[in-house]
Coordinates of C-alpha atoms in Angstrom, one line a residue:
M1 CA 115.2 120.5 79.9
S2 CA 113.8 123.3 82.0
S3 CA 110.9 123.0 84.4
I4 CA 108.6 124.9 82.0
N5 CA 109.5 122.6 79.2
I6 CA 108.8 119.6 81.4
C7 CA 105.3 121.0 82.3
L8 CA 104.6 121.7 78.7
S9 CA 105.6 118.2 77.6
I10 CA 103.2 116.8 80.2
I11 CA 100.3 119.0 79.1
L12 CA 101.0 118.2 75.4
S13 CA 101.2 114.5 76.1
L14 CA 97.9 114.5 77.9
C15 CA 96.3 116.6 75.1
Y16 CA 97.5 113.9 72.7
S17 CA 96.0 111.2 74.9
Y18 CA 92.7 113.1 75.1
F19 CA 92.3 114.0 71.4
I20 CA 94.1 111.1 69.6
S21 CA 94.4 108.1 71.9
S22 CA 90.8 108.4 73.1
K23 CA 89.6 107.9 69.4
I24 CA 91.5 104.7 69.1
P25 CA 89.6 101.5 70.0
K26 CA 90.2 100.5 73.7
G27 CA 92.5 97.7 74.5
I28 CA 95.8 96.8 72.9
P29 CA 95.5 99.4 70.0
R30 CA 95.0 102.3 72.4
L31 CA 97.7 100.9 74.8
I32 CA 100.2 100.9 71.9
S33 CA 99.3 104.5 71.0
L34 CA 100.1 105.5 74.6
L35 CA 103.5 103.7 74.8
P36 CA 105.5 106.9 73.9
I37 CA 103.7 108.8 76.7
F38 CA 104.5 106.0 79.2
Y39 CA 108.2 106.2 78.2
L40 CA 108.3 110.0 78.4
F41 CA 106.6 110.1 81.8
T42 CA 109.0 107.5 83.1
I43 CA 112.2 109.4 82.2
L44 CA 110.9 112.9 83.1
P45 CA 112.2 112.8 86.7
L46 CA 115.8 112.4 85.4
Y47 CA 115.7 115.9 84.1
F48 CA 115.5 117.5 87.5
S49 CA 118.5 118.1 89.9
S50 CA 116.3 118.8 92.9
S51 CA 115.6 115.7 95.1
F52 CA 112.3 117.0 96.1
L53 CA 111.1 117.7 92.5
I54 CA 112.4 114.3 91.4
A55 CA 110.3 112.6 94.1
L56 CA 107.3 114.8 93.3
T57 CA 107.5 114.1 89.6
T58 CA 108.0 110.4 90.1
F59 CA 105.0 110.2 92.4
F60 CA 102.7 112.4 90.3
I61 CA 103.7 111.5 86.8
T62 CA 105.8 108.4 86.5
W63 CA 103.6 106.5 89.0
L64 CA 100.1 107.9 89.2
A65 CA 99.7 109.4 85.7
N66 CA 101.1 106.3 84.0
F67 CA 98.8 104.0 86.0
K68 CA 95.8 106.2 85.2
L69 CA 96.7 106.2 81.5
L70 CA 97.1 102.4 81.6
L71 CA 93.5 102.2 82.9
F72 CA 92.5 104.7 80.3
A73 CA 93.9 102.4 77.6
F74 CA 91.2 99.9 78.5
N75 CA 88.5 102.6 79.0
Q76 CA 88.6 102.2 82.8
G77 CA 89.6 104.4 85.7
P78 CA 89.0 108.1 86.4
L79 CA 90.2 109.4 83.0
S80 CA 87.6 107.5 81.0
S81 CA 84.9 109.5 82.6
F82 CA 86.2 112.8 81.3
T83 CA 86.6 112.2 77.6
S84 CA 84.3 113.8 75.0
K85 CA 84.2 114.7 71.4
N86 CA 85.2 118.3 72.1
A87 CA 87.6 120.0 74.5
T88 CA 85.0 120.6 77.2
N89 CA 86.5 118.1 79.7
L90 CA 90.2 118.6 78.6
P91 CA 91.1 120.7 81.8
I92 CA 89.6 118.1 84.1
F93 CA 91.3 115.3 82.1
I94 CA 94.7 117.0 82.5
F95 CA 94.3 117.8 86.2
M96 CA 93.0 114.3 87.0
A97 CA 95.9 112.7 85.1
S98 CA 98.8 114.8 86.3
L99 CA 97.8 115.4 90.0
P100 CA 97.1 112.9 92.8
L101 CA 93.3 113.4 92.7
R102 CA 90.4 111.0 92.8
S103 CA 86.8 111.8 92.3
K104 CA 84.0 110.4 94.4
Q105 CA 82.3 108.7 91.5
N106 CA 85.4 106.6 90.8
T107 CA 86.3 105.2 94.2
P108 CA 84.9 102.3 96.2
I109 CA 86.9 103.1 99.3
K110 CA 84.9 103.3 102.5
N111 CA 85.3 106.5 104.5
P112 CA 84.8 106.0 108.2
T113 CA 83.4 108.9 110.3
K114 CA 86.3 111.2 111.2
K115 CA 87.0 111.6 114.9
I116 CA 90.2 113.8 115.0
P117 CA 90.1 115.9 111.8
L118 CA 93.2 117.8 110.8
N119 CA 92.4 120.7 108.6
L120 CA 95.0 122.0 106.1
G121 CA 96.0 125.0 108.2
L122 CA 96.8 122.8 111.2
E123 CA 98.7 120.4 109.0
F124 CA 100.8 123.3 107.7
V125 CA 101.6 124.3 111.3
L126 CA 102.5 120.7 112.3
F127 CA 104.6 120.4 109.2
A128 CA 106.5 123.6 110.0
I129 CA 107.2 122.3 113.6
F130 CA 108.6 119.0 112.5
L131 CA 110.6 120.6 109.7
E132 CA 112.1 123.0 112.2
L133 CA 113.1 120.2 114.5
T134 CA 114.7 118.1 111.8
F135 CA 116.2 120.9 109.7
H136 CA 117.6 123.2 112.4
H137 CA 117.9 121.0 115.5
K138 CA 118.6 117.5 114.0
S139 CA 122.0 117.2 115.8
Q140 CA 120.3 117.7 119.1
L141 CA 117.7 114.9 118.6
H142 CA 118.0 111.2 119.3
P143 CA 118.1 109.2 116.1
K144 CA 114.8 107.4 116.9
L145 CA 113.1 110.8 117.6
I146 CA 114.3 111.9 114.2
L147 CA 112.7 108.9 112.6
I148 CA 109.4 109.6 114.4
C149 CA 109.6 113.2 113.0
Y150 CA 110.1 111.6 109.5
C151 CA 107.0 109.5 109.9
F152 CA 105.0 112.7 110.7
L153 CA 106.6 114.5 107.8
V154 CA 105.9 111.8 105.3
F155 CA 102.2 111.7 106.3
L156 CA 101.9 115.5 106.4
T157 CA 103.7 116.0 103.1
I158 CA 101.4 113.6 101.2
D159 CA 98.3 115.0 102.8
I160 CA 99.3 118.6 102.2
L161 CA 100.3 118.0 98.6
V162 CA 97.1 116.1 97.7
A163 CA 94.9 118.6 99.6
L164 CA 96.6 121.6 97.9
S165 CA 96.1 119.9 94.5
S166 CA 92.4 119.4 95.2
N167 CA 91.9 123.0 96.4
I168 CA 93.7 124.5 93.4
V169 CA 91.7 122.4 91.0
K170 CA 88.4 123.3 92.7
I171 CA 89.4 127.0 92.3
I172 CA 90.5 126.8 88.7
L173 CA 87.6 124.5 87.6
V174 CA 85.0 126.3 89.6
G175 CA 82.4 125.9 86.8
F176 CA 82.8 122.2 86.4
E177 CA 80.9 119.5 88.4
L178 CA 83.7 117.6 90.1
E179 CA 83.7 116.2 93.6
L180 CA 87.1 115.3 95.0
E181 CA 87.9 113.0 97.9
P182 CA 90.3 113.8 100.8
P183 CA 93.9 112.5 100.5
S184 CA 93.7 110.2 103.5
N185 CA 91.4 109.3 106.3
E186 CA 93.2 109.6 109.6
P187 CA 95.6 106.7 109.3
Y188 CA 96.7 107.3 112.9
L189 CA 93.2 105.9 113.9
S190 CA 93.6 102.6 112.0
T191 CA 92.5 99.5 114.0
S192 CA 94.2 97.0 111.7
L193 CA 96.8 96.8 108.8
Q194 CA 93.9 96.1 106.4
D195 CA 92.2 99.2 107.6
F196 CA 95.4 101.3 107.4
W197 CA 96.4 100.3 103.9
G198 CA 92.9 99.7 102.4
N199 CA 90.8 102.6 103.9
R200 CA 93.0 105.3 105.4
W201 CA 96.5 105.7 104.1
N202 CA 97.2 107.7 100.9
L203 CA 93.8 106.9 99.3
T204 CA 94.7 108.1 95.9
V205 CA 97.4 105.5 95.5
T206 CA 95.2 102.9 97.2
N207 CA 92.4 103.4 94.7
T208 CA 94.8 103.5 91.7
L209 CA 96.5 100.2 92.8
R210 CA 93.1 98.6 93.4
L211 CA 92.0 99.4 89.9
T212 CA 95.3 98.6 88.1
I213 CA 96.6 95.6 90.0
Y214 CA 94.2 94.2 92.6
N215 CA 91.0 93.9 90.5
P216 CA 92.6 92.5 87.3
V217 CA 94.7 89.9 89.2
R218 CA 91.8 88.8 91.3
S219 CA 89.5 88.6 88.2
A220 CA 92.1 86.7 86.2
L221 CA 92.8 84.1 88.9
S222 CA 89.4 83.5 90.4
E223 CA 88.5 80.8 87.9
V224 CA 92.0 79.3 88.1
V225 CA 92.8 79.0 91.8
G226 CA 89.4 79.9 93.4
R227 CA 88.1 83.1 94.9
T228 CA 90.0 82.8 98.3
W229 CA 93.5 82.3 96.8
A230 CA 92.8 84.8 94.0
L231 CA 92.1 87.5 96.7
R232 CA 95.3 86.6 98.5
V233 CA 97.5 86.6 95.4
A234 CA 95.9 89.9 94.2
M235 CA 96.5 91.5 97.6
L236 CA 100.2 90.4 97.7
A237 CA 100.7 91.5 94.0
T238 CA 99.4 94.9 94.9
F239 CA 101.9 95.3 97.7
V240 CA 104.7 94.0 95.5
V241 CA 103.9 96.6 92.8
S242 CA 103.6 99.4 95.4
G243 CA 107.0 98.3 96.7
L244 CA 108.6 98.4 93.2
M245 CA 107.2 101.8 92.5
H246 CA 108.6 103.1 95.8
E247 CA 111.9 101.4 94.9
L248 CA 111.9 103.3 91.6
L249 CA 111.2 106.6 93.3
F250 CA 114.1 106.0 95.7
Y251 CA 116.3 105.0 92.8
Y252 CA 115.6 108.3 91.0
V253 CA 116.3 110.3 94.2
N254 CA 119.4 108.4 95.3
R255 CA 120.8 107.4 91.9
V256 CA 122.3 104.3 93.4
S257 CA 121.5 100.6 92.9
P258 CA 118.3 99.5 94.8
S259 CA 118.8 97.8 98.1
W260 CA 115.3 96.3 97.9
E261 CA 114.6 97.2 101.5
V262 CA 111.6 99.3 100.7
T263 CA 110.2 96.5 98.5
G264 CA 110.7 94.2 101.4
F265 CA 108.8 96.7 103.6
F266 CA 105.7 96.4 101.4
V267 CA 106.0 92.7 100.8
L268 CA 106.2 92.2 104.6
H269 CA 103.0 94.3 105.1
G270 CA 101.3 92.4 102.3
L271 CA 102.0 89.1 104.0
C272 CA 100.9 90.4 107.4
V273 CA 97.6 91.7 106.0
M274 CA 97.0 88.3 104.5
V275 CA 97.7 86.6 107.9
E276 CA 95.6 89.3 109.7
I277 CA 92.6 88.7 107.5
G278 CA 92.8 85.0 108.0
V279 CA 93.1 85.3 111.8
K280 CA 90.1 87.8 111.9
R281 CA 87.9 85.4 109.9
T282 CA 88.8 82.6 112.3
L283 CA 88.3 84.5 115.5
K284 CA 85.7 87.0 114.6
D285 CA 83.0 85.3 116.7
V286 CA 85.3 84.2 119.5
W287 CA 87.6 87.0 120.5
R288 CA 88.5 90.5 119.4
L289 CA 91.0 93.1 120.7
P290 CA 89.7 96.4 122.0
G291 CA 89.9 99.1 119.4
F292 CA 92.6 101.2 121.2
V293 CA 94.8 98.2 121.6
S294 CA 94.6 97.1 118.0
G295 CA 95.1 100.7 117.0
L296 CA 98.3 101.0 119.0
L297 CA 99.6 97.7 117.7
T298 CA 98.8 98.6 114.1
V299 CA 100.4 102.1 114.1
G300 CA 103.3 100.7 116.2
F301 CA 104.0 97.9 113.7
V302 CA 103.9 100.4 110.7
V303 CA 106.3 102.8 112.5
V304 CA 108.7 100.1 113.7
T305 CA 108.9 98.4 110.3
A306 CA 109.4 101.8 108.6
F307 CA 112.3 102.4 111.0
G308 CA 114.0 99.2 109.8
L309 CA 113.1 99.0 106.1
F310 CA 111.6 102.2 104.7
F311 CA 113.8 105.0 106.0
P312 CA 117.3 103.4 105.9
P313 CA 117.7 103.6 102.1
I314 CA 116.8 107.3 102.3
I315 CA 119.1 108.1 105.2
R316 CA 122.0 106.0 104.0
N317 CA 122.4 108.0 100.8
G318 CA 121.6 111.4 102.2
A319 CA 118.4 111.9 100.4
D320 CA 116.7 113.0 103.6
E321 CA 119.3 115.7 104.1
R322 CA 118.9 117.0 100.6
V323 CA 115.1 117.1 100.7
L324 CA 115.1 118.8 104.2
E325 CA 117.6 121.4 102.9
E326 CA 115.5 122.2 99.8
V327 CA 112.2 122.4 101.7
G328 CA 113.8 124.0 104.7
F329 CA 115.3 126.9 102.7
C330 CA 112.0 127.5 101.1
F331 CA 110.2 127.7 104.5
D332 CA 112.9 129.9 105.9
F333 CA 112.6 132.3 102.9
I334 CA 108.8 132.4 103.3
K335 CA 109.1 132.9 107.1
D336 CA 111.6 135.8 106.6
K337 CA 109.3 137.5 104.0
M338 CA 106.3 137.1 106.4
V339 CA 108.3 138.7 109.2
Q340 CA 109.3 141.6 106.9
F341 CA 105.7 142.0 105.8
V342 CA 104.4 142.2 109.4
G343 CA 107.2 144.5 110.4
Y344 CA 106.3 146.8 107.5
F345 CA 102.9 147.6 109.1
R346 CA 104.3 148.2 112.6

């Protein structure tokens, strides 16, 4: 299946969801009507040979689009706000479903005041620098320095992709009333793991997981085990699901049996967030670390655990090399064309 056919299949599937499934009563009947779409969106990444496109499709479609449609089946989430009896909101519905976007009216995430804002242009420059280091000079770098570069590349890639998606949608849908949130909120300024995962890192995924996993589990268990334990179980379940979706993404890219290291990474962080919240509640009126100290400890813990659990499955199977090669060649091509263009006017 070609890339064009894959894009057409996504658009037609979302048109079906908009015109047909939306007319079916919410709940199990609508969920059943969406099962073929869930299946199609789950297998679509397997039709690509490019590691980067596989990762992109798994993230955008297999994960986020499926989760948004799951919410839509119960008339919840961002997509339920853009259905109507005619085709007026169809473009918004398709973009909101297929791209990592979230509108302001559909998110409860708090956005702290920005202190060190990175605009899209600066992020592109930083991305090019770290890509140059890891693609052309990797053999000259210490392995730990390479992993640090990977941390920056992961953050910048997600931020750039989501920001570009938002900007493209704003241009195409210029006549529609749609406010889109930023992709992240300076995770490098996090003062706790709860702050990092809940309010700053990859907010589109955070909001989607909150609506699909955290809120339903907490609501279902509150009357059974009490509010406190319901919150804890819901939080851990959210991290487990996030880990499993990352494991699926790594499986599609690597095409080898899962090692479960990346799931372990998210389970570990889920447990640590639970402990952190308990400690903060116990000591909040007694003792508190200075912000810069807690910030260094938070970011340091995320980076160190990523070194040990998140990146090894990618590096072990050569997925990092393949993605760097694909993206690096694209950047080199663009760079060469820009040099030729500038030279033309000299």
